[in-house]
Short mmCIF file of C-alpha atoms in Angstrom, two decimals:
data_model
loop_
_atom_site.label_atom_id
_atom_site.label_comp_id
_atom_site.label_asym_id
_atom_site.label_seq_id
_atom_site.Cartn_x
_atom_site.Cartn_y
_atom_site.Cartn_z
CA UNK A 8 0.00 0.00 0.00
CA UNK A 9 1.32 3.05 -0.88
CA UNK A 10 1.87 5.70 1.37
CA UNK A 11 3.04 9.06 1.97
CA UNK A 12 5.57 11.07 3.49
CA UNK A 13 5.74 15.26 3.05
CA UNK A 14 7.35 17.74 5.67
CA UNK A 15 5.05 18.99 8.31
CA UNK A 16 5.90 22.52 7.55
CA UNK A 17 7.59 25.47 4.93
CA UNK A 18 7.75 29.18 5.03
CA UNK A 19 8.17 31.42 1.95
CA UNK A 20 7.86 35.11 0.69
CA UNK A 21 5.85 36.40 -1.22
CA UNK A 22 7.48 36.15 -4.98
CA UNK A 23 9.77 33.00 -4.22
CA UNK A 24 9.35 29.54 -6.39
CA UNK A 25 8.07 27.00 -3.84
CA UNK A 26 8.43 22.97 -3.99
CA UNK A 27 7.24 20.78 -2.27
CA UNK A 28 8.02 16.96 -2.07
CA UNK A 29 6.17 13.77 -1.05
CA UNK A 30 7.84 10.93 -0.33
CA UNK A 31 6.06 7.45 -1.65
CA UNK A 32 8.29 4.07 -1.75
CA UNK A 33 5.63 1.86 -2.34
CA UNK A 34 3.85 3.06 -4.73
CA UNK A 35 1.98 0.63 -7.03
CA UNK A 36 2.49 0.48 -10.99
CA UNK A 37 -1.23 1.81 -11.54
CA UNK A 38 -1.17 4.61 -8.75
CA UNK A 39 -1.14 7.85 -9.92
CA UNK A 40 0.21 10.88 -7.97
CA UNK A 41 -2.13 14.34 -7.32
CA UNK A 42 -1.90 16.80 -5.38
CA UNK A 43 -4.42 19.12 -3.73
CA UNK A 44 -4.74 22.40 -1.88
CA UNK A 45 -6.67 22.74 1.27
CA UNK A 46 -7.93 25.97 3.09
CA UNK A 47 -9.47 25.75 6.32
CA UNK A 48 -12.95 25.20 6.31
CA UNK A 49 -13.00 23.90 2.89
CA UNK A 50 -12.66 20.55 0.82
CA UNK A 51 -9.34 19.92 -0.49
CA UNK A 52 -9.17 21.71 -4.26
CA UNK A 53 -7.11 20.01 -7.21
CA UNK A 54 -4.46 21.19 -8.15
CA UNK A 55 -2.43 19.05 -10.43
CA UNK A 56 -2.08 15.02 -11.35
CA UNK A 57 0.46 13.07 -13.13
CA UNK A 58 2.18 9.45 -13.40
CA UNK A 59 5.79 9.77 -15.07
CA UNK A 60 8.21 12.51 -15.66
CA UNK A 61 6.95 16.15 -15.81
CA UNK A 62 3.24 18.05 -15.85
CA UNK A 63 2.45 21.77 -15.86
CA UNK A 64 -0.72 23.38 -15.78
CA UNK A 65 -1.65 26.70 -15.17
CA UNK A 66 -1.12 26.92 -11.94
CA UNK A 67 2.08 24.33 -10.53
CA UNK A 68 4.27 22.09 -12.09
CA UNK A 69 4.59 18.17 -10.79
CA UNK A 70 8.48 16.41 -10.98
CA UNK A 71 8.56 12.90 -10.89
CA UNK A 72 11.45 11.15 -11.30
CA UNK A 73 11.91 8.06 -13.09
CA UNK A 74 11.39 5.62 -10.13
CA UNK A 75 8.49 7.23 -8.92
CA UNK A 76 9.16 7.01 -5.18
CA UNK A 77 9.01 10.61 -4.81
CA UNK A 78 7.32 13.99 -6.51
CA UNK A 79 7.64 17.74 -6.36
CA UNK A 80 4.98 19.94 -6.59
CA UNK A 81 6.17 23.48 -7.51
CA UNK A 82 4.32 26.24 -7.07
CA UNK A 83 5.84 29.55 -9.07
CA UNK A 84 5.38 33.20 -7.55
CA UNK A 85 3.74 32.47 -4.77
CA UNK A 86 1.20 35.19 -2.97
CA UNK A 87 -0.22 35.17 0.39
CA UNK A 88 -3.44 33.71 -1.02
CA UNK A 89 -1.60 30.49 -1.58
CA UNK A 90 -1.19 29.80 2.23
CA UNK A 91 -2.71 26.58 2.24
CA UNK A 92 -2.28 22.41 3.43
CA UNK A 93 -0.95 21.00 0.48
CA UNK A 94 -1.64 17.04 0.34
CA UNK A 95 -0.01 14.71 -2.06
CA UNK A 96 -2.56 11.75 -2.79
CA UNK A 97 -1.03 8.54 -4.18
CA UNK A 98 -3.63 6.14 -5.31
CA UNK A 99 -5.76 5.05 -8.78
CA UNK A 100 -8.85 5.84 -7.74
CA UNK A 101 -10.39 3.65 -10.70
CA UNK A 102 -9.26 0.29 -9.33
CA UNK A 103 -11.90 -2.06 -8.06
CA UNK A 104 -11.71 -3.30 -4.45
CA UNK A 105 -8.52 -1.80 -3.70
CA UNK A 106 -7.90 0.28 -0.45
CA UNK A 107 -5.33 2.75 -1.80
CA UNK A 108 -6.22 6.67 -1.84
CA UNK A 109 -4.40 8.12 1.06
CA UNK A 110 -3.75 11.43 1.38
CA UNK A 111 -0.64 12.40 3.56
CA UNK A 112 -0.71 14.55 6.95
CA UNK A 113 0.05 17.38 4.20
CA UNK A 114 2.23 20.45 4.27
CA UNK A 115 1.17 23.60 5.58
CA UNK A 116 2.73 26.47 3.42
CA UNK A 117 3.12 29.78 5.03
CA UNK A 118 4.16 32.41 2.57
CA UNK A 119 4.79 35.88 4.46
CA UNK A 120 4.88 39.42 2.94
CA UNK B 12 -23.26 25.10 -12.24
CA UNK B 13 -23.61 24.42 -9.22
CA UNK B 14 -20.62 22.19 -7.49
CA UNK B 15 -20.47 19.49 -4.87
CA UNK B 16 -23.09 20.14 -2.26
CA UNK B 17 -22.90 18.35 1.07
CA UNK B 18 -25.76 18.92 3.95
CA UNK B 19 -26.17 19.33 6.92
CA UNK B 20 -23.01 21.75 7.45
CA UNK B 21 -22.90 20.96 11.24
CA UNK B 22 -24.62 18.30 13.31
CA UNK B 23 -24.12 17.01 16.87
CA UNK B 24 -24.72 13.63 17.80
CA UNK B 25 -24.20 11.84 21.11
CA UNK B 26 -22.42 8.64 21.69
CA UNK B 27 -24.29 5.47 20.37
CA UNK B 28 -26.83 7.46 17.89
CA UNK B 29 -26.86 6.97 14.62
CA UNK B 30 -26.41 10.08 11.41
CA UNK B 31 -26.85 9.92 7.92
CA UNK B 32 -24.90 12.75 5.84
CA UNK B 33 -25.86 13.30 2.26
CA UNK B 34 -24.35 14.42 -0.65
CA UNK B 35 -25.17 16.01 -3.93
CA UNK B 36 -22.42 15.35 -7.07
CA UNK B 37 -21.17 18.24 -9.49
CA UNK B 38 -22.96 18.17 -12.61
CA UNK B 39 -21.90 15.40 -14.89
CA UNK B 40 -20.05 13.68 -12.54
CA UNK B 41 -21.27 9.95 -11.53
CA UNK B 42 -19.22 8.68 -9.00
CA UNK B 43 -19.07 9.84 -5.48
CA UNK B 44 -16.17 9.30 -2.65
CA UNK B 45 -16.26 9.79 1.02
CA UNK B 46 -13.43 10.78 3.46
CA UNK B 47 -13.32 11.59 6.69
CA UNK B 48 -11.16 14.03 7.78
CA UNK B 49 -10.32 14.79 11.73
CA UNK B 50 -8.69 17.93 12.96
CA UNK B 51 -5.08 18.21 11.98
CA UNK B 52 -4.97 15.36 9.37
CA UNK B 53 -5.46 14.16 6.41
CA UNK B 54 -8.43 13.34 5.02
CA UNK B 55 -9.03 9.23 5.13
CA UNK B 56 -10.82 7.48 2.19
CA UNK B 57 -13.68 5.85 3.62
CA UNK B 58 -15.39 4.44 0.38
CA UNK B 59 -16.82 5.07 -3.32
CA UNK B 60 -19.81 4.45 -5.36
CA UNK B 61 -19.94 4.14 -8.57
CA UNK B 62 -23.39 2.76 -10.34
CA UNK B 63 -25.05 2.59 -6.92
CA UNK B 64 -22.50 0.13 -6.02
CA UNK B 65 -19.51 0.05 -3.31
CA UNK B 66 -16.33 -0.28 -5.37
CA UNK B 67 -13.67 0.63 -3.25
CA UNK B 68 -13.34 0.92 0.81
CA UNK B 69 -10.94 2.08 2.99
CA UNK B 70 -9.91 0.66 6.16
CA UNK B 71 -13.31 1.45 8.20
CA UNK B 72 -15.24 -0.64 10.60
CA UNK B 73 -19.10 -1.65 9.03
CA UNK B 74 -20.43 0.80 10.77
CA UNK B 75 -19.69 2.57 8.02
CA UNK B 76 -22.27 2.16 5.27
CA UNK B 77 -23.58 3.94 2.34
CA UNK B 78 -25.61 4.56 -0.44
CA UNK B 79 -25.95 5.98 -4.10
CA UNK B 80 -28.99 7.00 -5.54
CA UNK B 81 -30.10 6.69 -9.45
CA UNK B 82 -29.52 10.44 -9.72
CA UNK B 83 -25.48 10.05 -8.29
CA UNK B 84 -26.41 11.62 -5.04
CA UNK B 85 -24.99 9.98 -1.39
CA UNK B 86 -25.20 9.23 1.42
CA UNK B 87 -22.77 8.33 4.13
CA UNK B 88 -24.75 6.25 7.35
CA UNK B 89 -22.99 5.99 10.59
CA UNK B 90 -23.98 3.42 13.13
CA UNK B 91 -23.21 3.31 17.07
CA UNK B 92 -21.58 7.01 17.07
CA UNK B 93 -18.24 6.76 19.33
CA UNK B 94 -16.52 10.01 20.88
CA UNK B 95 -13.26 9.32 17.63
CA UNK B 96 -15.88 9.96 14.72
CA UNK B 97 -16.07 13.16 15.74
CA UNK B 98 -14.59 14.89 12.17
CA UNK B 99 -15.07 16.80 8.90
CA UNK B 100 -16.62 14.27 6.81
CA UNK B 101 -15.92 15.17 3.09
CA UNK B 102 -17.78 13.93 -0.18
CA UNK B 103 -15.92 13.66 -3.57
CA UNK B 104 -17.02 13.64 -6.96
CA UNK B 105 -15.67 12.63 -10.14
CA UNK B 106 -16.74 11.39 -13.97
CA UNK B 107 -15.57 7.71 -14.42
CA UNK B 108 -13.10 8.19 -17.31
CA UNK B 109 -10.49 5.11 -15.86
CA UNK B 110 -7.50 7.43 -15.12
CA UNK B 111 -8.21 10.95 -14.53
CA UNK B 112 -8.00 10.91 -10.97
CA UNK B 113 -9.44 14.45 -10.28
CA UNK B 114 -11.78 14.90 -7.73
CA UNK B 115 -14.12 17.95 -6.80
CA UNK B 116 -14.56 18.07 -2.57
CA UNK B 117 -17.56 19.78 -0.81
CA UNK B 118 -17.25 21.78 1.80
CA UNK B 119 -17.91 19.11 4.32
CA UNK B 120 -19.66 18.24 6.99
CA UNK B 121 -18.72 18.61 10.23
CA UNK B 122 -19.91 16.21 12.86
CA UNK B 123 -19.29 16.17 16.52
CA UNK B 124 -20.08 13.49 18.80
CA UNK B 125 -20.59 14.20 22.84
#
């Protein structure tokens, strides 16, 4: 079962490229990897999903390296609005039967002025 | 277009009842996931329905059931309410497409248990 390991904490001004990375050592062949942003009082919010090498969206870019242990979510510019939990989410939620979406403790981004 | 709708926002319950939280998909979307989240963690998948039918579950005891209706909606029962249910529980929807794993979350509901 693949699980999920991302640091508790991170600080960053207002401006500054942020990443991000989840650790995952078990995950399975069919798991993908996403990544969501949670404010308090709300549902978690997607914010990017891939399985191999590199995605970019509008909004972050996802690394994943070739063994697929760990990813980096990136987050460009950040602005005070992006203080948020971010969870990694390692999983395929498609597969019949199986136990394996779990979200991490997540990482709770401060970004200060 | 309205989004994922979840209801009621808050309810208290006391140990031993029973609560039934529903849930209303985003437009389009056909299959519905439940997590429960408690304060300072992560939320936990509980299970998912897909064609009225249970096709994954997480690690949760039976008292844990739940339900699709013919129009995607949800709902999430809880038996025999003990003090460590007490959490945000969160609904997720999605449109079956086999590997697009994006899911829209509601707000949530949050559920305390005396």
């Amino acid at each position: 079962l693949a699980k999920t390991t991302q640091p508790i904490s991170m600080d960053s001004y207002e401006g500054q490229e942020v990443n991000i990375t989840c650790s995952h050592n078990n995950i399975a062949t069919n798991d993908y990897i996403t990544w969501y942003q949670q404010f308090p009082s709300q549902g978690p919010r997607f914010i990017i999903q891939g399985y191999k090498t590199k995605v970019t969206n509008e909004v972050a870019s996802l690394f994943i390296p070739a063994d697929r242990k760990s990813s980096t979510l990136s987050l460009p510019r950040v602005s005070l609005s992006d203080t948020a939990v971010y969870y990694c989410l390692v999983g395929d939620m498609w597969q019949t039967g199986a136990n394996n979406l779990f979200f991490g403790t997540g990482t709770r981004l401060t970004v200060i002025p | 277009d309205a989004g994922v709708t979840q209801s009621p926002t808050h309810l208290i319950k006391t140990r031993g009842q029973q609560v039934t939280l529903r849930c209303s998909p985003k437009s389009g979307h056909d299959t519905v996931s439940w997590y429960q989240q408690a304060l300072g963690q992560g939320p936990q998948f509980i299970f998912q329905y897909y064609e009225e039918e249970e096709r994954q579950r997480g690690n949760f005891p039976d008292r844990f059931s739940g339900h699709q209706f013919p129009n995607y909606s949800s709902e999430l029962n809880v038996n025999a309410l003990l003090l460590g249910d007490s959490a945000l529980y969160l609904c997720a929807s999605s449109y079956y497409s086999g590997s697009d794993n994006e899911q829209f979350f509601g707000p949530g509901t949050r559920l305390t248990v005396l």
